[in-house]
């Protein structure tokens, strides 16, 4: 069986869905290949609930607007008090994404293969010709004019023997996110607003709620073992370590948010785990350690946080929270100096201002450095090795530090959309 497309996108996650939407909307015969049985990647399976707030003057945001509009229809989104509208319910988002890619306008040009993995890449010197996909044990040979690697890991590019960017021994830590249900969020907010009086790390919309009962109560709070701030929750985390309910590394990063339309659910952006990029046995063991940590944190919250007494574990992410794994060599490798100097480019695909954000395993090793608006050029998404291969999302061609800013969801979506529009304008 042989299938021919204009654009094939491998990976139906954050960036891949944006690319597939825009590609089909622009009239390209498009195939989206996803190894899970749902779309969204880290946004859904990874339980990465908030889209980080970034520049308002972003380029290529049509898909993001569609996402918000459709999520509203399904009651799967809220807008936070700082104006960030990117708070989604991760389970409902799976249905939202199906809907966005299933409208008549899109579906007439788009095929989706779930539970399908790329197995082989066939190429000549500078062009990818065909790929072999294993779709539920059926082998499919697919031909296309353009290919897009949106796998998050760079699996496609690695199968095609593309060069990788190897510029650092530093790793971003991974996380395995989870959600607790049956939490009395009102009681917890009373507590957190009492203990964190300066509101340095805690946000709730409690005051807005008091004035408008139709609003949903929403909060965020955090603590790390870095000494950049006086963390209000640190006292409780330290005490739990003394009482052997937590271990020291559990203090490295603790961040929780209420879940949009999740009623009594709380999402955790922790525990952090080691990123053993090139050591598969150790990586697998880290997942066992992560689940042990989740169980410790679960017991910690039940004992220390009013409102969590009856909490239950409702979700553990089915996709590991890998912040950075492989970055693929592209025609232009974007650098931290480009970002910090707000360098201008002829063909920018995104404009953003999210900070340099490195999660380290060392105390005080993490970096959060604010930036002005910056642009990313299309050349940082164009494969160095092949004329018809693009790489989008967190595998883009950037150095370690600039990657830590560019990897956020809104930017990944702009990359996907930008590539589809670039192909339209240049083919
Ligand atoms: C712990 C953590 C916390 C984060 N917090 C935030 C945050 O608060 N806000 C924010 O904006 N960003 C955050 N980020 C960053 C952001 O979520 C990611 O960088 C972004 O979602 C990556 O998008 P992507 O498209 O590259 O990958 P993904 O969304 O992971 O998509 C990759 C897709 O490819 C599929 N795939 C992989 N291999 C294959 C294959 N061989 N064949 C077919 N399909 C395949 C996967 O199943 C997946 O669906 C966080 C990241 C992590 C890890």
Coordinates of C-alpha atoms and ligand atoms in Angstrom, one line a residue:
X1 CA 0.0 0.0 0.0
X2 CA 1.5 3.4 -1.0
X3 CA 0.2 6.8 0.1
X4 CA 1.2 10.2 -1.2
X5 CA 1.0 13.5 0.6
X6 CA 2.2 17.1 0.4
X7 CA 3.2 17.3 4.0
X8 CA 3.7 14.5 6.6
X9 CA 4.0 15.4 10.2
X10 CA 5.3 12.8 12.6
X11 CA 4.2 13.6 16.2
X12 CA 0.7 14.9 17.1
X13 CA 1.7 16.8 20.1
X14 CA 1.9 20.5 21.0
X15 CA 3.7 21.6 17.8
X16 CA 2.6 18.8 15.5
X17 CA -1.2 19.6 15.9
X18 CA -0.6 23.2 15.1
X19 CA 1.4 22.3 11.9
X20 CA -1.3 19.8 10.8
X21 CA -4.1 22.3 11.3
X22 CA -2.4 25.0 9.3
X23 CA -1.1 22.6 6.6
X24 CA -4.6 21.2 6.0
X25 CA -6.2 24.7 6.2
X26 CA -3.8 25.9 3.5
X27 CA -5.0 23.1 1.3
X28 CA -2.0 20.7 1.5
X29 CA -2.8 17.0 1.5
X30 CA -1.5 16.3 5.0
X31 CA -0.8 13.2 7.2
X32 CA -0.4 13.4 10.9
X33 CA 1.2 10.4 12.6
X34 CA 0.9 9.9 16.3
X35 CA 2.2 7.0 18.4
X36 CA -0.4 7.5 21.3
X37 CA -4.1 7.0 20.9
X38 CA -4.7 10.7 21.5
X39 CA -3.4 14.1 20.4
X40 CA -1.7 16.8 22.5
X41 CA 1.6 15.2 23.6
X42 CA 2.9 16.9 26.7
X43 CA -0.2 19.1 26.9
X44 CA -2.5 16.2 27.4
X45 CA -0.5 13.0 28.2
X46 CA 2.2 14.9 30.0
X47 CA -0.3 16.9 32.1
X48 CA 1.5 20.1 31.4
X49 CA -1.5 22.3 32.0
X50 CA -0.6 25.9 31.7
X51 CA 0.6 27.5 28.5
X52 CA 3.3 29.9 29.7
X53 CA 2.3 33.5 29.2
X54 CA 4.5 34.9 26.4
X55 CA 4.6 38.0 24.3
X56 CA 1.3 39.4 23.2
X57 CA 2.8 40.3 19.8
X58 CA 3.4 36.7 18.9
X59 CA 3.5 35.8 15.3
X60 CA 1.7 32.7 13.9
X61 CA -1.0 32.5 16.6
X62 CA -4.0 31.5 14.4
X63 CA -3.9 27.9 15.7
X64 CA -3.6 29.1 19.3
X65 CA -6.7 31.3 18.8
X66 CA -8.6 28.4 17.4
X67 CA -7.5 26.3 20.4
X68 CA -8.8 28.8 22.9
X69 CA -12.1 29.3 20.9
X70 CA -12.7 25.5 20.7
X71 CA -11.7 24.8 24.3
X72 CA -14.2 27.4 25.4
X73 CA -16.9 25.6 23.5
X74 CA -16.1 22.4 25.5
X75 CA -15.7 24.3 28.8
X76 CA -12.1 23.1 28.9
X77 CA -10.3 26.4 29.5
X78 CA -10.1 29.3 31.9
X79 CA -8.4 32.7 31.7
X80 CA -6.3 33.5 34.7
X81 CA -6.3 36.9 36.4
X82 CA -3.0 37.9 34.7
X83 CA -4.8 37.6 31.4
X84 CA -3.2 34.2 30.5
X85 CA -5.9 32.3 28.7
X86 CA -3.8 29.1 28.3
X87 CA -5.1 27.1 31.3
X88 CA -6.6 23.9 29.9
X89 CA -8.2 20.8 31.3
X90 CA -5.8 18.1 30.0
X91 CA -8.4 15.3 29.5
X92 CA -10.9 17.5 27.8
X93 CA -8.2 18.9 25.7
X94 CA -7.9 15.5 23.9
X95 CA -11.5 15.9 22.8
X96 CA -10.9 19.6 21.9
X97 CA -7.9 18.7 19.6
X98 CA -9.9 15.9 17.9
X99 CA -12.6 18.5 17.2
X100 CA -10.1 21.1 15.8
X101 CA -8.6 18.6 13.4
X102 CA -12.0 17.1 12.4
X103 CA -13.9 20.0 11.1
X104 CA -14.9 19.6 7.4
X105 CA -12.5 22.3 6.3
X106 CA -9.5 20.6 7.9
X107 CA -10.5 16.9 7.6
X108 CA -10.9 17.1 3.8
X109 CA -7.2 17.6 3.6
X110 CA -6.0 15.7 6.7
X111 CA -5.5 12.0 7.5
X112 CA -4.6 11.1 11.1
X113 CA -2.9 7.8 12.1
X114 CA -3.0 7.0 15.8
X115 CA -1.0 4.3 17.5
X116 CA 1.5 4.6 14.6
X117 CA 5.2 4.8 14.8
X118 CA 7.8 5.8 12.3
X119 CA 10.1 2.8 11.6
X120 CA 12.3 3.7 8.6
X121 CA 13.3 6.8 6.6
X122 CA 14.3 6.4 3.0
X123 CA 16.3 9.2 1.5
X124 CA 18.7 10.1 -1.2
X125 CA 21.6 12.6 -0.6
X126 CA 19.6 15.7 0.4
X127 CA 15.9 14.6 0.3
X128 CA 13.7 12.4 2.3
X129 CA 11.7 10.3 -0.1
X130 CA 9.5 7.9 1.9
X131 CA 8.9 6.7 5.4
X132 CA 7.7 3.4 6.6
X133 CA 5.1 3.6 9.4
X134 CA 4.1 0.8 11.7
X135 CA 0.4 1.4 12.3
X136 CA -1.0 -1.2 14.7
X137 CA 1.4 -3.8 13.1
X138 CA 0.4 -2.8 9.6
X139 CA 3.3 -1.5 7.6
X140 CA 2.6 1.6 5.5
X141 CA 4.9 3.2 3.0
X142 CA 4.3 6.9 2.8
X143 CA 5.7 9.4 0.2
X144 CA 5.6 13.1 0.6
X145 CA 7.1 16.4 -0.7
X146 CA 7.8 17.7 2.8
X147 CA 8.3 16.0 6.2
X148 CA 8.1 17.5 9.6
X149 CA 9.7 16.0 12.7
X150 CA 7.4 17.0 15.7
X151 CA 8.3 14.0 17.8
X152 CA 9.7 15.9 20.8
X153 CA 12.6 13.5 20.8
X154 CA 13.8 13.9 17.2
X155 CA 13.2 10.2 16.5
X156 CA 12.5 10.9 12.8
X157 CA 15.6 13.0 12.3
X158 CA 17.7 10.4 14.2
X159 CA 16.3 7.6 11.9
X160 CA 17.4 9.8 9.0
X161 CA 20.9 10.1 10.4
X162 CA 20.6 13.9 10.9
X163 CA 23.3 15.7 12.9
X164 CA 22.5 16.7 16.5
X165 CA 23.6 19.7 18.4
X166 CA 25.9 18.6 21.2
X167 CA 27.0 21.8 22.9
X168 CA 26.7 21.1 26.7
X169 CA 27.0 18.5 29.4
X170 CA 24.3 20.2 31.4
X171 CA 20.8 18.6 31.4
X172 CA 17.4 20.0 32.1
X173 CA 15.8 17.8 34.8
X174 CA 12.7 15.8 33.8
X175 CA 9.5 15.7 35.8
X176 CA 6.6 13.2 36.1
X177 CA 3.5 15.3 36.6
X178 CA 0.4 14.1 38.4
X179 CA -3.0 15.3 39.5
X180 CA -4.8 14.8 42.9
X181 CA -8.5 14.9 43.1
X182 CA -11.1 15.4 45.9
X183 CA -9.2 18.4 47.3
X184 CA -11.2 21.1 49.1
X185 CA -9.6 24.0 47.2
X186 CA -11.4 26.7 49.1
X187 CA -9.9 25.4 52.4
X188 CA -6.5 25.1 50.9
X189 CA -6.7 28.7 49.6
X190 CA -7.6 30.0 53.1
X191 CA -4.5 28.3 54.3
X192 CA -2.1 29.3 51.6
X193 CA -3.2 32.9 51.7
X194 CA -2.6 33.0 55.4
X195 CA 0.9 31.4 55.3
X196 CA 2.1 33.3 52.2
X197 CA 1.2 36.8 53.3
X198 CA 3.4 38.7 50.8
X199 CA 1.8 36.7 47.9
X200 CA 5.2 36.4 46.4
X201 CA 4.7 33.0 45.0
X202 CA 1.0 32.5 45.5
X203 CA -1.8 33.7 43.3
X204 CA -5.5 33.1 43.7
X205 CA -8.4 34.9 42.2
X206 CA -10.2 34.7 45.6
X207 CA -11.0 38.4 45.6
X208 CA -12.5 38.3 42.1
X209 CA -14.5 35.2 43.2
X210 CA -15.9 37.0 46.2
X211 CA -17.3 39.7 43.8
X212 CA -18.5 37.3 41.1
X213 CA -19.7 33.8 42.1
X214 CA -19.8 32.6 38.5
X215 CA -15.9 32.7 38.5
X216 CA -14.0 29.5 39.1
X217 CA -11.6 29.5 42.0
X218 CA -8.0 29.2 40.7
X219 CA -4.7 29.2 42.4
X220 CA -0.9 28.5 41.9
X221 CA 1.8 28.2 44.4
X222 CA 5.4 26.9 44.5
X223 CA 8.5 26.3 46.5
X224 CA 12.1 25.3 45.5
X225 CA 15.2 24.6 47.4
X226 CA 16.9 27.5 45.6
X227 CA 17.4 30.6 47.8
X228 CA 16.1 33.1 45.3
X229 CA 13.1 33.9 47.4
X230 CA 11.7 33.2 50.8
X231 CA 9.4 30.3 49.9
X232 CA 6.4 30.2 52.2
X233 CA 6.0 26.5 51.8
X234 CA 9.6 25.7 52.6
X235 CA 8.9 25.4 56.3
X236 CA 6.4 22.5 55.7
X237 CA 8.6 20.7 53.2
X238 CA 11.6 20.9 55.5
X239 CA 9.5 19.6 58.4
X240 CA 8.3 16.7 56.3
X241 CA 11.9 15.8 55.5
X242 CA 12.8 15.8 59.2
X243 CA 9.8 13.6 59.8
X244 CA 10.9 11.3 56.9
X245 CA 7.6 11.8 55.0
X246 CA 9.6 13.5 52.2
X247 CA 13.3 13.1 51.2
X248 CA 15.6 16.1 50.6
X249 CA 15.4 16.0 46.8
X250 CA 11.6 16.3 47.0
X251 CA 12.2 19.9 48.1
X252 CA 14.1 20.7 44.9
X253 CA 10.9 21.9 43.1
X254 CA 7.3 21.9 44.3
X255 CA 4.7 23.6 42.2
X256 CA 0.9 23.2 42.2
X257 CA -2.0 24.7 40.3
X258 CA -5.7 24.1 40.4
X259 CA -7.0 22.5 37.2
X260 CA -9.2 24.4 34.8
X261 CA -12.7 23.0 35.0
X262 CA -11.2 20.3 37.3
X263 CA -13.4 21.4 40.1
X264 CA -11.6 19.8 43.1
X265 CA -8.4 18.8 41.3
X266 CA -4.8 20.0 41.8
X267 CA -2.0 19.5 39.2
X268 CA 1.6 19.0 40.3
X269 CA 4.6 20.2 38.2
X270 CA 6.8 17.8 40.2
X271 CA 8.6 15.5 41.2
X272 CA 11.7 16.4 39.2
X273 CA 13.7 13.4 38.2
X274 CA 17.2 12.9 36.7
X275 CA 17.5 13.2 32.9
X276 CA 19.8 10.3 32.0
X277 CA 19.6 11.1 28.3
X278 CA 21.9 8.3 27.0
X279 CA 21.4 5.7 29.8
X280 CA 18.2 3.8 29.1
X281 CA 18.4 1.5 32.2
X282 CA 18.9 4.5 34.5
X283 CA 16.1 6.4 32.8
X284 CA 13.7 3.6 33.3
X285 CA 14.6 3.3 37.0
X286 CA 14.0 7.0 37.4
X287 CA 10.3 6.4 36.5
X288 CA 10.0 4.0 39.4
X289 CA 11.7 6.7 41.6
X290 CA 9.3 9.3 40.3
X291 CA 6.2 7.3 41.2
X292 CA 7.7 6.7 44.7
X293 CA 8.2 10.4 45.0
X294 CA 4.6 11.0 43.9
X295 CA 3.4 8.8 46.6
X296 CA 5.5 10.6 49.2
X297 CA 4.2 14.0 48.0
X298 CA 0.7 12.7 48.1
X299 CA 1.1 11.7 51.7
X300 CA 2.8 14.9 52.5
X301 CA -0.1 17.0 51.2
X302 CA -2.7 15.0 53.1
X303 CA -0.8 15.5 56.3
X304 CA 0.3 19.1 56.0
X305 CA -2.2 20.9 53.8
X306 CA -5.7 21.7 55.0
X307 CA -8.1 20.7 52.2
X308 CA -6.0 17.7 51.1
X309 CA -7.1 15.3 53.8
X310 CA -9.4 13.3 51.4
X311 CA -7.1 13.7 48.3
X312 CA -6.8 10.8 45.8
X313 CA -4.3 10.3 43.0
X314 CA -6.4 10.6 39.8
X315 CA -3.7 10.9 37.1
X316 CA 0.0 10.2 36.7
X317 CA 1.3 11.5 33.3
X318 CA 1.5 8.8 30.6
X319 CA 4.2 10.9 28.9
X320 CA 7.4 11.6 30.8
X321 CA 8.0 15.3 31.2
X322 CA 11.2 15.6 29.2
X323 CA 12.2 19.3 29.0
X324 CA 15.1 18.8 26.6
X325 CA 16.5 15.7 25.0
X326 CA 17.8 16.0 21.4
X327 CA 18.2 19.3 19.5
X328 CA 18.6 18.8 15.8
X329 CA 21.2 20.6 13.7
X330 CA 19.5 23.2 11.5
X331 CA 20.6 25.7 8.9
X332 CA 20.8 28.4 11.6
X333 CA 21.5 27.4 15.2
X334 CA 19.9 30.0 17.3
X335 CA 21.9 31.2 20.3
X336 CA 21.3 32.8 23.7
X337 CA 23.0 36.0 22.4
X338 CA 20.4 36.2 19.5
X339 CA 17.7 35.9 22.2
X340 CA 19.1 38.4 24.7
X341 CA 19.9 40.9 21.9
X342 CA 16.5 40.5 20.4
X343 CA 18.2 39.9 17.0
X344 CA 15.9 40.5 14.0
X345 CA 15.5 38.0 11.2
X346 CA 14.2 38.2 7.6
X347 CA 11.7 35.4 8.1
X348 CA 10.7 35.1 11.8
X349 CA 8.3 32.3 12.7
X350 CA 7.6 33.4 16.2
X351 CA 7.9 36.4 18.5
X352 CA 7.9 35.7 22.3
X353 CA 9.4 36.9 25.6
X354 CA 9.3 33.8 27.8
X355 CA 12.3 33.7 30.1
X356 CA 15.4 31.5 29.9
X357 CA 14.3 28.7 32.2
X358 CA 16.6 25.9 33.2
X359 CA 15.6 23.3 35.8
X360 CA 18.8 22.0 37.5
X361 CA 19.4 19.1 39.9
X362 CA 21.8 21.3 41.9
X363 CA 20.8 23.7 44.7
X364 CA 20.7 27.2 43.3
X365 CA 21.7 25.8 39.9
X366 CA 18.4 26.6 38.2
X367 CA 18.1 29.7 36.0
X368 CA 15.1 32.0 35.4
X369 CA 16.2 35.0 33.5
X370 CA 13.7 37.5 32.0
X371 CA 14.0 38.6 28.4
X372 CA 12.6 41.2 26.1
X373 CA 10.7 40.2 22.9
X374 CA 12.8 37.9 20.7
X375 CA 12.3 36.3 17.3
X376 CA 13.1 32.9 15.9
X377 CA 14.0 32.5 12.2
X378 CA 12.6 29.8 10.0
X379 CA 16.2 28.6 9.3
X380 CA 16.3 27.2 12.9
X381 CA 13.5 24.8 11.9
X382 CA 15.0 23.7 8.6
X383 CA 17.1 20.6 8.7
X384 CA 20.8 21.0 8.0
X385 CA 20.9 17.6 6.4
X386 CA 17.8 17.5 4.2
X387 CA 16.1 20.1 1.9
X388 CA 12.5 18.8 2.6
X389 CA 12.7 18.2 6.4
X390 CA 11.6 20.6 9.1
X391 CA 12.0 20.1 12.9
X392 CA 9.5 21.8 15.2
X393 CA 8.8 22.0 18.9
X394 CA 11.4 21.2 21.6
X395 CA 13.8 19.6 19.1
X396 CA 14.5 22.9 17.3
X397 CA 18.0 24.1 16.3
X398 CA 19.0 26.2 19.3
X399 CA 21.7 26.2 21.9
X400 CA 21.0 24.9 25.3
X401 CA 20.1 28.3 27.0
X402 CA 18.0 29.7 24.2
X403 CA 16.2 26.4 23.9
X404 CA 15.1 26.7 27.5
X405 CA 13.1 29.8 26.6
X406 CA 11.9 28.7 23.2
X407 CA 10.5 25.3 24.3
X408 CA 7.3 26.7 25.8
X409 CA 4.0 25.6 24.3
X410 CA 2.9 28.8 22.6
X411 CA 6.2 29.1 20.9
X412 CA 6.1 25.4 19.8
X413 CA 2.6 26.0 18.3
X414 CA 3.9 29.1 16.4
X415 CA 6.8 27.0 15.0
X416 CA 4.3 24.4 13.7
X417 CA 2.0 27.0 12.1
X418 CA 5.0 29.0 10.8
X419 CA 6.5 26.0 9.0
X420 CA 3.2 25.2 7.2
X421 CA 2.8 28.9 6.1
X422 CA 6.5 29.0 5.0
X423 CA 6.0 26.0 2.8
X424 CA 2.9 27.6 1.2
X425 CA 4.7 30.8 0.5
X426 CA 7.8 29.0 -0.9
X427 CA 6.5 26.1 -2.9
Ligands
LIG1 C1 7.7 19.0 33.1 C2 7.5 20.0 32.1 C3 6.8 21.2 32.4 C4 6.6 22.2 31.5 N1 5.9 23.3 31.8 C5 5.4 24.1 30.9 C6 4.5 25.2 31.1 O1 4.1 25.3 32.3 N2 4.1 25.9 30.1 C7 4.5 25.8 28.8 O2 4.1 26.6 28.0 N3 5.5 24.9 28.5 C8 5.9 24.0 29.5 N4 6.7 23.0 29.2 C9 7.3 22.9 27.8 C10 6.4 22.4 26.8 O3 5.3 21.6 27.4 C11 7.1 21.4 25.8 O4 8.3 21.9 25.4 C12 6.2 21.3 24.5 O5 4.9 20.9 24.9 C13 6.9 20.4 23.5 O6 6.1 20.3 22.4 P1 6.5 19.3 21.2 O7 5.5 19.4 20.2 O8 7.9 19.5 20.9 O9 6.4 17.8 21.9 P2 5.2 17.0 22.5 O10 4.1 17.9 22.9 O11 5.8 16.1 23.5 O12 4.7 16.2 21.2 C14 5.4 15.1 20.7 C15 4.5 14.1 20.1 O13 5.1 13.2 19.2 C16 4.6 11.9 19.5 N5 5.7 11.0 19.0 C17 6.9 10.8 19.6 N6 7.6 9.9 18.9 C18 6.8 9.5 17.9 C19 7.0 8.5 16.8 N7 8.1 7.8 16.7 N8 6.0 8.3 16.0 C20 4.8 9.1 16.1 N9 4.6 10.0 17.1 C21 5.6 10.2 18.0 C22 4.4 11.9 21.0 O14 3.5 10.8 21.4 C23 3.8 13.3 21.2 O15 2.4 13.3 21.0 C24 7.0 22.0 30.1 C25 7.7 20.8 29.8 C26 7.9 19.9 30.7 C27 8.6 18.6 30.3

